[in-house]
Amino acid sequence: MDAAMTAQPDFKAARPARLDPAFRAPDRPFWSLPSAEAFARVGSSPSGLSSREANLRLKRFGPNVARPAARAGLLRRIIGRLTQPLVALLLIAGFVSGGVGDFASSAIIATVVGLSIALEVWQEHKADVAAEALRRSVALQANVLRDGALVSIPVARIVPGDMVELRPGDIAPADGWVIESNSLRVDEAALTGEAYPVEKRPGPSGAATMAEAYDALFAGSSAVSGSGLLLVAATGADTEFGRMALSLGADAPRTAFARGLNDLGRLILKLTIFLCLFVLLAQIVLHRPIMEAFLFALALAVGMTPELLPMVTTVTLSRGAVRMAERRVVCKTLSAIHDLGAMDVLCTDKTGTLTEAKVALAAAVDPDGRPSADVLSLAAANARPPAGGGGVLDQAILSAGPVSHGWSVVDEAPFDFVRRRSSVLAEKDGDRLIIVKGAPEAVLAACRAVSRSDGPRALDDAERSRVAAEVDAGAAKGLRCLAVATRAAGDGRAISPADERDLVLQGLCFFADPVKATAPAAAARLKALGVSIKILSGDAPAVVARVAAEIGLPRLQVLTGDQVAELSEAALAVRVRAVDLFARLAPDQKVRVVRALSRAGHTVGFLGDGINDAPAIRAADAGLSVESATDVARAAADLIMLESDLGVLADGVAEGRRTHANILKYIRMATSSNFGNMISMAVASVALPFLPLAPVQVLLNNLLYDVSEAGIPFDDVDAEEARAPHGWDIGRIYRFMLVMGPLSSAFDLAAFATLRLAFDAPVAAFQTAWFVESMITQILVVFVIRTARPFWSARPHRLLVAASLGALGCAIAVALSPLGAPFGFVSPGSAALAAMLAISLCYLAAAEIAKRFAMQAPKSAPRRRLRRA
């Protein structure tokens, strides 16, 4: 950034004018105003706003977000639960019970519903608080002039009238005027459809459309090169982007995780409708009381539904997010935890993740291979400091030592990923040169000659081969390379990419970026977790191959960007399966590779930190970036690594799988247990002259069982479950339910027969004894089916033990004490209880054997691939 932009303005000398109340809805596009009128319109000045004024405007205009997140309050949460179909039906049943004089049932139904809603709301509130804290920790920041000084603030706190500094990689946080520009080029394809970066400079442009407004910046666009100052005209929903978001009015598409839950919901709904209709019709055919039959069928519907699934999933994901944050990975969305655990292919750039990102200049040589201070001087004249948006290679050049090149830069054509080179118009001692540096092949393509010790030579095939051989020799050592070329300039004061022609190659700069000491071990860990690594880089093939060899990746074929460009989408989907190394890729080619891997059946993660990585991050199933990345890369990512280290990512993958495993654990337990109980009660309601459990007893059974599973989010997971990628497999859940549910029912029916034939138990005693047997089997089997190992070899978490045994103790205490009278419980006798205990123990032994079959994956079933919606 030039001196005019870095100098601190005198705030006291230029106090902001009073805010024009009409500026939010001008009668013409804001970019049509000249700068002087723009400052007056928003009540600001070149020195920005005072902190006090900014705070007042924040209260007036609200946070700078396009669609404010609607965080549900307590009342809204409760109303949301009460309007759920099954809960609403349950409340109706409670009112009906009270209306016919059964006040005890009505009170019990109200209590059960109240406790269930209270538990769910409290747990979800805690989860939301934790997730919001994590999101704030990785919120985007912007450099803003406040009180005359440049400070970094959260983007959400930007207000109209702020002066915002933009550098390469920054996202424009709001709509506004370009006040200063230093070769600022911006990608605004998402807003205007323009495929290439456009130049921005002060106006007025007098443009009629956004696409023609070279003097305006719009929220959501991103700086590709150069730098500038933005005067904010509109924030939040008042921006063009905000208006688009509000006009769409739709929520974000459902994630793969949400779609998996939806599939599960449909499965449960079908089974529930079938069982309830069967029971209701059977009761009517048998001439049972209609009201009792209705309440019993309704209780079956509630019992069949794992109504705490939203709470369990939210709490489990939230706890997983907190644990991942402890492992230095922050989730911007909870569902991203699932997608990270499902990842089986990781695409990554090498700089900063596989290498140290401590790039150092190894050598500056002339075309003859001799060290050259002149080449370093020319490269330094073309380099930009970090404050001006210079990259790591520019920083390495400027840090190579005291380079007093003496060149004065008049104009520049910044680097972009299409040309892969940058150029400056520079003057020194009366000489005027266009100095170009960039990727060797990109610079050579614009050269006509090469500077040799005996003078310039035409750049024929032999000379090109000599230069290419020198570049390849450096690449074989793992050195990155930039070429430097020049040509004499005319009398003009401006240049453009069109001036990059007829150049003379002056030399080459080589850079070293050592591989991280932790990279080989981290790559091995990811491989052990079933995640294959593919390097997608813009560097030369030999450099990519060298890095791959150093971290232990198999030295397979390297596919270059030129080769990718020649392949059709179908052909690329085939090639990417066998290729792990990709070199000289353009940003759009990285996206093509990611999508080709997805089409080939993989769940793809992409880890990147640069402007050119953002499209591929967005295209991946699991988009990853690092805390030090550019704004545009961080905004595109679902997960932010606080350390640029693959070891941190391996920890995150393991935690993602652990989290998903606990969710599946609850689903397996709840669906199989509820399904078994419902079959038992449906059969018994037909075979017995009375209901096996009263409706309120069914509800109490369901509530206590849900409480017993409240510790699942904290449970430990078998190491085997974290070793391979996972995904939603409804078929496996269905298989588990069809095996374990009927097994449970078989022992329930044995208990029915024992109570009816051996003990001739009265109705109340029958219901009490079976309630106790049902609670023992449902709760204790949790310790059997929570693990694929023998249950005694996998220790559960103490919170799960406490919740389960506590709920079981409560169930037995209620059933066998005076507390059970309102529920219709009586003492069934010690002999009947002993028989129920024996049946329960036999069931647990059978479940230990059956689970090995129930948990087997179908041999031919493919793993379900996830796609980000």
CSV table of N, CA and C in Angstrom, one decimal, residues 473-479 515 540-552 555 581:
chain,number,residue,atom,x,y,z
A,473,ALA,N,16.4,-29.0,-12.7
A,473,ALA,CA,17.4,-29.4,-11.8
A,473,ALA,C,17.1,-28.9,-10.4
A,474,GLY,N,16.6,-27.6,-10.4
A,474,GLY,CA,16.2,-27.0,-9.1
A,474,GLY,C,15.0,-27.7,-8.5
A,475,ALA,N,14.0,-28.0,-9.4
A,475,ALA,CA,12.8,-28.7,-8.9
A,475,ALA,C,13.1,-30.0,-8.3
A,476,ALA,N,14.0,-30.8,-8.9
A,476,ALA,CA,14.4,-32.1,-8.4
A,476,ALA,C,14.9,-32.0,-7.0
A,477,LYS,N,15.5,-30.8,-6.6
A,477,LYS,CA,15.9,-30.6,-5.2
A,477,LYS,C,14.8,-30.1,-4.3
A,478,GLY,N,13.6,-29.9,-4.9
A,478,GLY,CA,12.5,-29.4,-4.1
A,478,GLY,C,12.5,-27.9,-4.1
A,479,LEU,N,13.2,-27.2,-5.0
A,479,LEU,CA,13.2,-25.7,-5.0
A,479,LEU,C,12.2,-25.2,-6.0
A,515,VAL,N,10.1,-29.4,4.0
A,515,VAL,CA,9.0,-30.2,4.5
A,515,VAL,C,8.9,-30.2,6.0
A,540,ALA,N,5.8,-26.7,-9.9
A,540,ALA,CA,6.2,-27.6,-11.0
A,540,ALA,C,6.1,-29.1,-10.6
A,541,PRO,N,5.9,-30.0,-11.5
A,541,PRO,CA,5.7,-31.4,-11.2
A,541,PRO,C,6.9,-32.0,-10.4
A,542,ALA,N,8.1,-31.6,-10.7
A,542,ALA,CA,9.3,-32.2,-10.0
A,542,ALA,C,9.2,-31.7,-8.5
A,543,VAL,N,8.8,-30.5,-8.3
A,543,VAL,CA,8.8,-30.0,-6.9
A,543,VAL,C,7.7,-30.8,-6.1
A,544,VAL,N,6.5,-31.0,-6.7
A,544,VAL,CA,5.5,-31.7,-6.1
A,544,VAL,C,5.9,-33.1,-5.8
A,545,ALA,N,6.6,-33.8,-6.8
A,545,ALA,CA,7.0,-35.2,-6.6
A,545,ALA,C,8.0,-35.3,-5.5
A,546,ARG,N,8.9,-34.3,-5.4
A,546,ARG,CA,9.9,-34.3,-4.3
A,546,ARG,C,9.3,-34.2,-2.9
A,547,VAL,N,8.3,-33.3,-2.8
A,547,VAL,CA,7.6,-33.2,-1.5
A,547,VAL,C,6.9,-34.5,-1.1
A,548,ALA,N,6.2,-35.0,-2.1
A,548,ALA,CA,5.5,-36.3,-1.9
A,548,ALA,C,6.4,-37.4,-1.4
A,549,ALA,N,7.6,-37.5,-2.0
A,549,ALA,CA,8.5,-38.5,-1.6
A,549,ALA,C,9.0,-38.3,-0.2
A,550,GLU,N,9.2,-37.0,0.2
A,550,GLU,CA,9.7,-36.7,1.5
A,550,GLU,C,8.7,-37.0,2.6
A,551,ILE,N,7.4,-37.0,2.3
A,551,ILE,CA,6.4,-37.3,3.3
A,551,ILE,C,5.9,-38.7,3.3
A,552,GLY,N,6.5,-39.5,2.3
A,552,GLY,CA,6.1,-40.9,2.3
A,552,GLY,C,5.0,-41.3,1.4
A,555,ARG,N,5.3,-42.6,-5.0
A,555,ARG,CA,5.7,-41.8,-6.1
A,555,ARG,C,4.9,-42.2,-7.4
A,581,LEU,N,-0.8,-36.9,-7.4
A,581,LEU,CA,-0.1,-35.7,-7.5
A,581,LEU,C,-0.5,-34.9,-8.7
